[in-house]
Coordinates of N, CA, C and O in Angstrom, one line a residue:
M26 N 114.3 181.9 112.7 CA 114.4 181.3 111.2 C 115.0 182.2 110.4 O 116.4 181.9 110.3
A27 N 114.3 183.2 109.8 CA 115.6 184.1 108.9 C 115.7 185.6 109.7 O 114.7 186.1 110.5
E28 N 116.6 186.2 109.2 CA 117.1 187.1 109.9 C 116.5 188.6 108.7 O 116.2 188.5 108.0
H29 N 116.3 189.7 109.4 CA 115.9 190.8 108.6 C 116.8 191.9 109.2 O 117.3 192.5 110.1
H30 N 117.1 192.0 107.9 CA 118.4 193.3 107.9 C 117.6 194.8 107.1 O 117.3 194.7 105.8
P31 N 117.0 195.7 107.9 CA 116.4 197.2 107.2 C 117.2 197.4 106.1 O 116.8 197.9 105.2
E32 N 118.6 197.6 106.7 CA 119.2 198.6 105.9 C 119.1 198.1 104.4 O 119.7 198.4 103.5
S33 N 119.6 196.5 103.9 CA 119.6 195.6 102.7 C 118.5 196.1 102.2 O 118.5 195.7 101.1
G34 N 117.7 196.2 102.4 CA 116.0 196.3 101.1 C 115.6 194.8 101.1 O 114.3 194.8 100.6
Q35 N 115.8 193.6 102.1 CA 115.6 192.8 101.7 C 114.3 192.6 102.6 O 114.2 192.3 103.9
V36 N 113.3 191.4 101.7 CA 112.2 191.4 102.7 C 112.5 190.0 103.6 O 113.2 189.4 102.9
P37 N 112.2 189.8 105.1 CA 112.7 188.7 105.5 C 112.0 186.9 104.8 O 110.4 187.7 104.5
T38 N 112.7 186.2 104.6 CA 111.5 185.0 104.1 C 112.1 183.8 105.4 O 113.1 184.0 106.4
E39 N 111.3 183.1 105.6 CA 111.5 181.6 106.2 C 112.0 180.7 105.5 O 111.2 180.3 104.3
S40 N 112.6 180.2 106.2 CA 113.4 178.9 105.5 C 113.0 177.8 106.5 O 113.4 177.9 107.4
W41 N 113.2 176.5 106.0 CA 112.6 175.3 106.6 C 113.8 174.0 106.3 O 114.4 174.7 105.4
P42 N 114.0 173.1 107.3 CA 115.0 172.4 107.5 C 114.8 171.7 106.1 O 113.7 171.6 106.1
L43 N 115.6 170.7 105.7 CA 115.8 169.5 104.8 C 114.5 168.3 105.4 O 113.3 167.9 104.6
V44 N 114.8 168.5 106.4 CA 113.5 167.5 107.3 C 112.3 167.7 107.0 O 111.4 166.9 106.6
V45 N 112.0 169.0 107.1 CA 110.8 169.2 107.2 C 110.1 169.1 105.7 O 108.8 168.6 105.6
W46 N 110.7 169.5 104.7 CA 110.6 169.4 103.6 C 110.4 167.8 102.9 O 109.6 167.2 102.3
V47 N 111.3 166.9 103.8 CA 110.8 165.6 103.5 C 109.7 165.0 104.1 O 108.7 164.5 103.3
A48 N 109.3 165.7 105.2 CA 107.6 165.2 105.7 C 106.9 165.6 105.1 O 106.0 164.9 104.7
R49 N 107.2 167.1 104.5 CA 106.0 167.4 103.6 C 105.7 166.7 101.6 O 105.1 166.5 101.9
L50 N 107.2 165.9 101.6 CA 107.1 165.2 100.3 C 106.2 163.9 100.5 O 106.1 163.3 99.9
S51 N 105.6 163.5 102.0 CA 104.9 162.4 101.9 C 103.8 162.5 101.6 O 102.9 161.8 101.8
V52 N 103.4 163.9 101.4 CA 101.9 164.2 100.5 C 101.4 163.0 99.5 O 100.6 163.1 98.7
Y53 N 103.1 162.8 98.7 CA 102.6 161.6 97.5 C 102.4 160.7 98.1 O 101.2 159.5 97.3
F54 N 102.8 159.8 99.4 CA 102.3 158.7 99.9 C 100.1 159.0 99.8 O 99.8 158.1 99.8
L55 N 100.3 160.1 100.5 CA 98.4 160.6 100.7 C 98.0 160.3 99.7 O 96.7 159.6 99.7
A56 N 98.6 160.8 98.5 CA 97.7 160.8 97.6 C 97.8 159.4 96.4 O 96.8 158.8 96.2
Q57 N 98.9 159.1 96.7 CA 99.0 157.3 96.5 C 98.1 156.2 96.5 O 97.3 155.9 96.0
G58 N 98.0 156.5 98.0 CA 97.4 155.4 99.1 C 95.9 155.4 98.6 O 95.0 155.0 98.4
A59 N 95.2 157.4 98.4 CA 94.4 157.8 97.7 C 93.5 157.1 97.1 O 92.3 156.6 97.0
L60 N 94.5 157.4 96.0 CA 94.0 157.4 94.4 C 94.1 155.8 94.2 O 93.3 155.3 93.7
A61 N 94.7 155.0 94.9 CA 94.8 153.3 94.7 C 93.6 152.9 95.2 O 92.7 151.9 94.7
L62 N 93.4 153.2 96.6 CA 92.1 152.9 97.3 C 90.6 153.5 96.7 O 90.3 152.3 96.7
L63 N 91.0 154.2 95.7 CA 89.3 154.7 95.5 C 89.6 153.6 93.9 O 88.2 153.4 93.8
A64 N 90.6 153.5 93.4 CA 90.7 152.6 92.5 C 90.3 151.4 92.8 O 89.3 151.0 92.3
Y65 N 90.6 150.8 93.7 CA 90.0 149.3 94.7 C 88.3 149.7 95.4 O 88.1 148.3 94.3
A66 N 88.3 150.7 95.6 CA 86.5 150.3 96.0 C 85.9 150.7 94.6 O 85.1 150.1 94.3
Y67 N 86.5 151.4 93.3 CA 86.0 151.0 92.3 C 85.7 149.9 91.0 O 84.6 149.4 90.9
Y68 N 86.9 149.6 91.2 CA 87.2 148.1 90.2 C 87.1 147.2 91.4 O 86.7 146.1 90.5
G69 N 86.9 147.0 92.2 CA 87.1 145.7 93.2 C 88.2 145.4 94.4 O 88.8 145.7 93.3
F70 N 88.3 145.1 95.4 CA 89.7 144.6 96.0 C 90.4 143.6 95.5 O 91.3 142.9 96.0
D71 N 89.6 142.7 94.5 CA 90.6 141.7 94.3 C 90.7 142.2 92.8 O 91.3 140.8 92.1
S72 N 90.7 143.4 92.5 CA 91.5 143.6 91.1 C 93.1 143.1 91.1 O 93.7 143.2 92.2
D73 N 93.7 142.9 90.3 CA 94.8 142.5 90.0 C 95.5 144.1 90.0 O 95.4 145.1 89.1
P74 N 96.8 144.3 90.9 CA 97.4 145.6 90.9 C 97.8 145.9 89.8 O 98.4 147.1 89.1
E75 N 98.8 144.9 89.0 CA 99.2 145.5 88.0 C 98.6 145.9 86.4 O 98.8 146.7 85.7
S76 N 97.4 146.1 86.8 CA 96.0 146.9 85.9 C 96.4 148.1 86.1 O 95.7 148.6 85.1
F77 N 96.7 148.5 87.0 CA 96.5 150.1 87.5 C 97.8 150.6 86.9 O 98.6 150.3 85.9
A78 N 97.8 152.1 86.5 CA 98.8 153.0 86.2 C 100.4 152.8 87.1 O 100.1 152.3 88.1
L79 N 100.9 153.2 86.3 CA 102.5 153.0 86.6 C 102.6 153.8 88.2 O 102.2 155.2 88.4
G80 N 103.2 153.3 89.4 CA 102.9 154.3 90.7 C 102.1 153.9 91.5 O 101.9 154.6 92.7
F81 N 100.7 153.7 91.0 CA 99.5 152.8 92.1 C 99.7 151.5 92.0 O 98.5 150.9 91.8
R82 N 100.4 150.6 91.4 CA 100.5 149.0 91.3 C 100.6 148.8 92.6 O 101.6 148.2 92.6
I83 N 99.6 149.1 93.6 CA 100.1 148.4 95.2 C 99.2 148.1 95.8 O 98.2 148.1 94.7
D84 N 98.8 146.9 96.7 CA 97.5 146.1 97.0 C 97.2 146.9 98.1 O 97.4 148.2 98.4
P85 N 95.9 147.0 98.3 CA 95.1 147.6 99.2 C 95.4 148.1 100.2 O 95.3 148.7 101.2
L86 N 96.3 146.6 101.2 CA 96.6 147.2 102.9 C 98.1 147.9 102.3 O 98.1 149.0 103.4
L87 N 99.0 148.1 101.3 CA 99.9 148.9 101.4 C 99.4 150.1 100.9 O 99.9 151.2 101.6
A88 N 98.2 150.4 100.1 CA 97.9 151.6 100.1 C 97.0 152.5 100.7 O 97.3 153.7 101.2
A89 N 96.4 151.5 102.4 CA 96.0 152.3 103.0 C 97.2 152.6 103.9 O 97.0 153.6 104.8
L90 N 98.4 151.5 103.9 CA 99.6 151.9 105.2 C 100.1 153.7 104.4 O 100.2 154.3 105.0
N91 N 100.0 153.4 103.3 CA 100.7 154.4 102.7 C 99.5 156.0 103.5 O 100.4 156.8 103.4
L92 N 98.6 155.5 103.0 CA 97.7 156.7 103.5 C 97.9 157.2 104.5 O 97.7 158.2 104.9
V93 N 97.9 156.2 105.9 CA 98.1 156.5 106.7 C 99.4 157.5 107.1 O 99.5 158.3 107.8
W94 N 100.3 156.8 106.3 CA 101.6 157.5 106.4 C 101.9 159.1 106.0 O 102.7 160.0 106.3
G95 N 100.7 159.2 104.9 CA 101.2 160.3 104.1 C 100.3 161.3 104.8 O 100.9 162.6 104.5
L96 N 98.9 160.6 105.3 CA 98.3 161.7 106.0 C 99.0 162.7 107.5 O 98.9 163.7 107.4
A97 N 99.6 161.3 108.1 CA 100.5 162.1 109.1 C 101.7 162.6 108.7 O 101.9 163.9 109.6
G98 N 102.4 162.5 108.1 CA 103.5 163.6 107.5 C 103.4 164.7 106.6 O 104.1 165.6 107.0
T99 N 102.4 164.5 106.2 CA 101.6 166.1 105.3 C 101.1 167.0 106.8 O 101.3 168.1 106.0
Y100 N 100.6 166.2 107.8 CA 100.1 166.9 109.1 C 101.3 167.5 109.3 O 101.6 168.6 109.8
I101 N 102.2 166.9 109.9 CA 103.7 167.2 110.6 C 104.6 168.2 109.6 O 104.5 168.8 110.1
G102 N 104.4 168.1 108.6 CA 105.4 168.3 107.8 C 105.0 170.3 107.4 O 105.4 171.0 107.3
F103 N 103.5 170.3 107.5 CA 103.2 171.6 107.0 C 101.9 172.1 108.3 O 102.2 173.4 108.3
F104 N 101.7 171.8 109.6 CA 101.2 172.3 110.4 C 101.9 171.8 111.7 O 101.9 172.9 112.4
R105 N 103.0 170.8 112.1 CA 103.9 170.6 113.2 C 105.3 170.4 112.9 O 105.5 168.8 113.2
P106 N 106.0 171.0 112.0 CA 107.1 170.9 111.7 C 108.4 170.4 112.7 O 109.6 170.0 112.6
R107 N 108.1 170.7 113.9 CA 108.9 170.5 114.8 C 109.1 168.7 115.1 O 110.0 168.3 116.0
F108 N 107.8 168.4 115.0 CA 107.9 166.8 114.9 C 108.6 166.0 113.6 O 108.3 164.9 113.8
A109 N 108.7 166.8 112.6 CA 109.7 166.3 111.6 C 110.9 165.2 111.6 O 110.7 164.0 111.0
I110 N 111.3 165.7 112.1 CA 112.3 164.6 112.6 C 112.3 163.5 113.4 O 112.7 162.2 112.7
P111 N 111.4 162.9 114.4 CA 110.7 161.7 114.9 C 109.8 161.1 113.3 O 109.9 159.8 113.6
F112 N 109.1 162.1 112.9 CA 108.4 161.6 112.0 C 108.9 160.7 111.0 O 108.8 159.9 110.6
V113 N 110.3 161.4 110.2 CA 111.1 160.8 109.5 C 111.5 160.0 109.7 O 111.9 159.0 109.5
L114 N 112.6 159.2 110.9 CA 113.2 158.0 111.6 C 112.0 157.0 111.4 O 112.1 156.5 111.0
A115 N 110.5 157.6 112.0 CA 109.9 156.6 112.4 C 109.2 155.9 111.1 O 109.3 154.8 110.6
A116 N 109.2 156.8 109.7 CA 108.5 156.4 108.5 C 109.6 155.7 107.5 O 109.6 154.7 107.1
A117 N 111.3 156.0 108.0 CA 112.1 155.3 107.4 C 112.6 153.9 108.5 O 112.6 153.1 107.1
S118 N 111.7 153.6 109.4 CA 112.3 152.5 109.9 C 111.1 151.6 109.5 O 111.3 150.3 109.6
F119 N 110.0 152.0 109.6 CA 108.7 151.4 108.9 C 109.0 150.8 107.4 O 108.9 149.6 107.0
Y120 N 109.6 151.9 107.0 CA 109.8 151.5 105.1 C 110.9 150.7 105.0 O 110.9 149.6 103.9
T121 N 112.2 150.8 106.2 CA 113.0 149.9 105.8 C 112.5 148.7 106.3 O 113.0 147.5 105.3
A122 N 111.9 148.4 107.3 CA 111.0 147.1 107.3 C 110.6 146.3 106.5 O 110.9 144.9 106.0
L123 N 109.7 147.0 105.8 CA 109.0 146.8 104.0 C 110.0 146.4 103.4 O 109.5 145.3 102.5
A124 N 110.9 147.2 103.1 CA 111.9 146.7 102.1 C 112.9 145.3 102.6 O 113.4 144.9 101.6
V125 N 113.4 145.5 103.7 CA 114.0 144.2 104.0 C 113.2 142.9 103.5 O 113.6 142.0 103.2
A126 N 111.8 143.1 104.5 CA 111.4 141.8 104.3 C 110.6 141.6 102.5 O 110.7 140.5 102.2
G127 N 110.6 142.3 101.9 CA 110.1 142.4 100.6 C 111.5 142.3 99.6 O 111.8 141.0 98.8
S128 N 112.7 142.3 99.9 CA 114.0 142.2 99.5 C 114.7 141.0 99.5 O 115.2 140.1 99.0
F129 N 114.9 140.2 100.9 CA 115.5 139.5 101.7 C 114.9 138.0 101.4 O 114.8 137.1 102.5
T130 N 113.5 138.0 100.9 CA 112.8 136.6 101.3 C 112.5 136.6 100.1 O 112.3 137.2 99.2
Q131 N 111.8 134.9 99.8 CA 111.8 134.6 98.6 C 110.7 134.6 97.6 O 110.2 134.5 96.6
Y132 N 109.9 134.8 98.8 CA 107.7 135.3 98.3 C 107.8 136.6 97.8 O 108.3 137.4 98.9
H133 N 106.7 136.8 97.2 CA 106.4 137.9 97.0 C 105.4 138.7 97.7 O 105.0 140.2 98.0
H134 N 104.3 138.1 98.9 CA 103.8 138.5 99.5 C 104.8 138.4 101.1 O 104.7 137.5 101.5
H135 N 104.3 139.7 101.9 CA 104.9 139.5 102.9 C 104.2 140.2 103.8 O 103.3 141.3 103.2
L136 N 103.7 139.7 104.7 CA 102.6 140.8 105.6 C 101.1 141.0 105.4 O 100.5 141.7 105.4
G137 N 101.1 140.3 104.9 CA 99.8 140.3 103.9 C 100.1 141.3 102.6 O 98.9 141.6 101.8
M138 N 100.9 141.6 102.4 CA 101.1 142.8 100.9 C 101.9 142.1 100.1 O 102.7 141.3 100.2
M139 N 101.6 142.8 98.6 CA 102.9 142.0 97.6 C 103.8 142.9 97.3 O 103.4 144.0 97.3
L140 N 104.9 142.5 97.5 CA 106.3 143.6 97.6 C 107.0 143.0 96.7 O 107.7 142.3 96.7
N141 N 106.7 143.3 95.2 CA 107.3 142.7 94.4 C 108.6 143.7 94.2 O 109.1 144.6 94.5
D142 N 109.5 143.1 92.9 CA 111.2 143.9 92.9 C 110.9 145.3 92.7 O 111.6 146.0 93.2
R143 N 109.6 146.1 91.9 CA 109.7 147.5 91.6 C 109.6 147.9 93.1 O 109.9 149.2 93.4
V144 N 108.7 147.4 93.9 CA 108.0 148.0 95.1 C 109.2 148.0 96.2 O 109.4 149.6 96.4
N145 N 109.9 147.0 96.1 CA 111.1 146.8 96.9 C 112.3 148.2 96.4 O 112.9 148.7 97.5
L146 N 112.2 148.2 95.4 CA 113.4 149.0 94.8 C 112.8 150.5 95.3 O 113.8 151.2 95.2
F147 N 111.4 151.2 94.5 CA 111.1 152.1 95.7 C 111.5 152.4 96.8 O 111.6 153.5 97.3
H148 N 111.1 151.3 97.9 CA 111.0 151.5 99.5 C 112.4 151.9 99.4 O 112.8 152.6 100.3
W149 N 113.5 150.9 98.9 CA 115.2 151.4 99.3 C 115.2 152.7 98.8 O 116.4 153.6 99.4
L150 N 115.0 153.1 97.8 CA 115.2 154.5 97.2 C 115.2 155.7 97.9 O 115.2 156.7 98.3
I151 N 113.6 155.4 99.0 CA 113.3 156.7 99.8 C 113.3 156.4 101.1 O 113.5 157.6 101.6
V152 N 113.8 155.2 101.3 CA 114.7 154.9 102.6 C 116.1 155.6 102.9 O 116.3 156.0 104.2
L153 N 117.1 155.1 102.0 CA 118.2 155.3 102.1 C 118.0 157.5 101.9 O 119.1 157.9 103.3
P154 N 117.9 158.0 101.5 CA 117.8 159.2 102.0 C 117.4 159.7 103.0 O 117.7 160.4 104.2
A155 N 115.8 159.2 103.4 CA 115.1 159.9 104.4 C 115.8 159.2 105.9 O 116.2 160.2 106.4
W156 N 116.7 158.2 105.9 CA 117.6 157.9 107.1 C 118.4 158.7 107.0 O 119.2 159.7 107.9
A157 N 119.1 159.3 105.6 CA 120.6 160.1 105.9 C 120.1 161.7 106.5 O 120.9 162.4 107.3
I158 N 118.8 161.8 105.7 CA 118.2 163.3 106.2 C 118.1 163.5 107.6 O 118.1 164.3 108.2
G159 N 117.4 162.5 108.0 CA 116.5 162.5 109.6 C 117.9 162.2 110.7 O 118.0 163.1 111.4
L160 N 118.9 161.1 110.1 CA 119.7 161.5 111.1 C 120.5 162.5 111.1 O 121.4 163.0 112.3
Y161 N 120.9 162.9 110.1 CA 121.4 164.5 109.9 C 120.9 165.3 110.7 O 121.4 166.4 111.7
A162 N 120.0 165.5 110.7 CA 118.6 166.5 111.5 C 118.8 166.0 112.6 O 119.1 167.3 114.0
L163 N 119.0 165.0 113.3 CA 119.0 164.9 114.8 C 120.4 165.3 115.3 O 120.1 165.5 116.7
W164 N 121.1 164.9 114.4 CA 122.7 165.1 115.1 C 122.7 166.8 114.7 O 123.3 167.5 115.9
R165 N 122.5 167.5 114.1 CA 122.4 169.0 114.1 C 121.3 169.6 114.6 O 121.5 171.1 115.1
K166 N 120.3 169.1 115.7 CA 119.1 169.5 116.4 C 120.3 170.3 117.5 O 121.1 169.8 118.4
P167 N 119.6 171.5 117.5 CA 120.2 172.6 118.8 C 119.6 171.8 120.0 O 118.5 171.3 120.4
D168 N 120.6 171.3 121.5 CA 119.9 171.2 122.4 C 119.1 171.9 123.2 O 118.9 173.4 123.0

């Protein structure tokens, strides 16, 4: 990764590709899913998601899915970075399916989840860069 040049006096540092940082950012989904599920466990699973703080207004099923994707991405990003490209592309595919299901149908409940306009916008805002970064990393990947 990093080169060491003894004559320059610089300490070698390790740098990670952007796709690894994207996988590491899935720690947000881990935290969001865990905290939302804790809130549902405390207040009851029939609670209105709109009563929660902004950023946690997701239903229990989406919170569980975010927890699973966040756990996988955090593990891959920090402990198995060589799997970052497949993870980012798989996560982008999954969240694209959610964004499409939520955006292009007339009902707000899809696959048992509440996917309102705010949740759909968030999904679109994460999938577009995820696709770009994942595909770029795949294209630049040495054989």
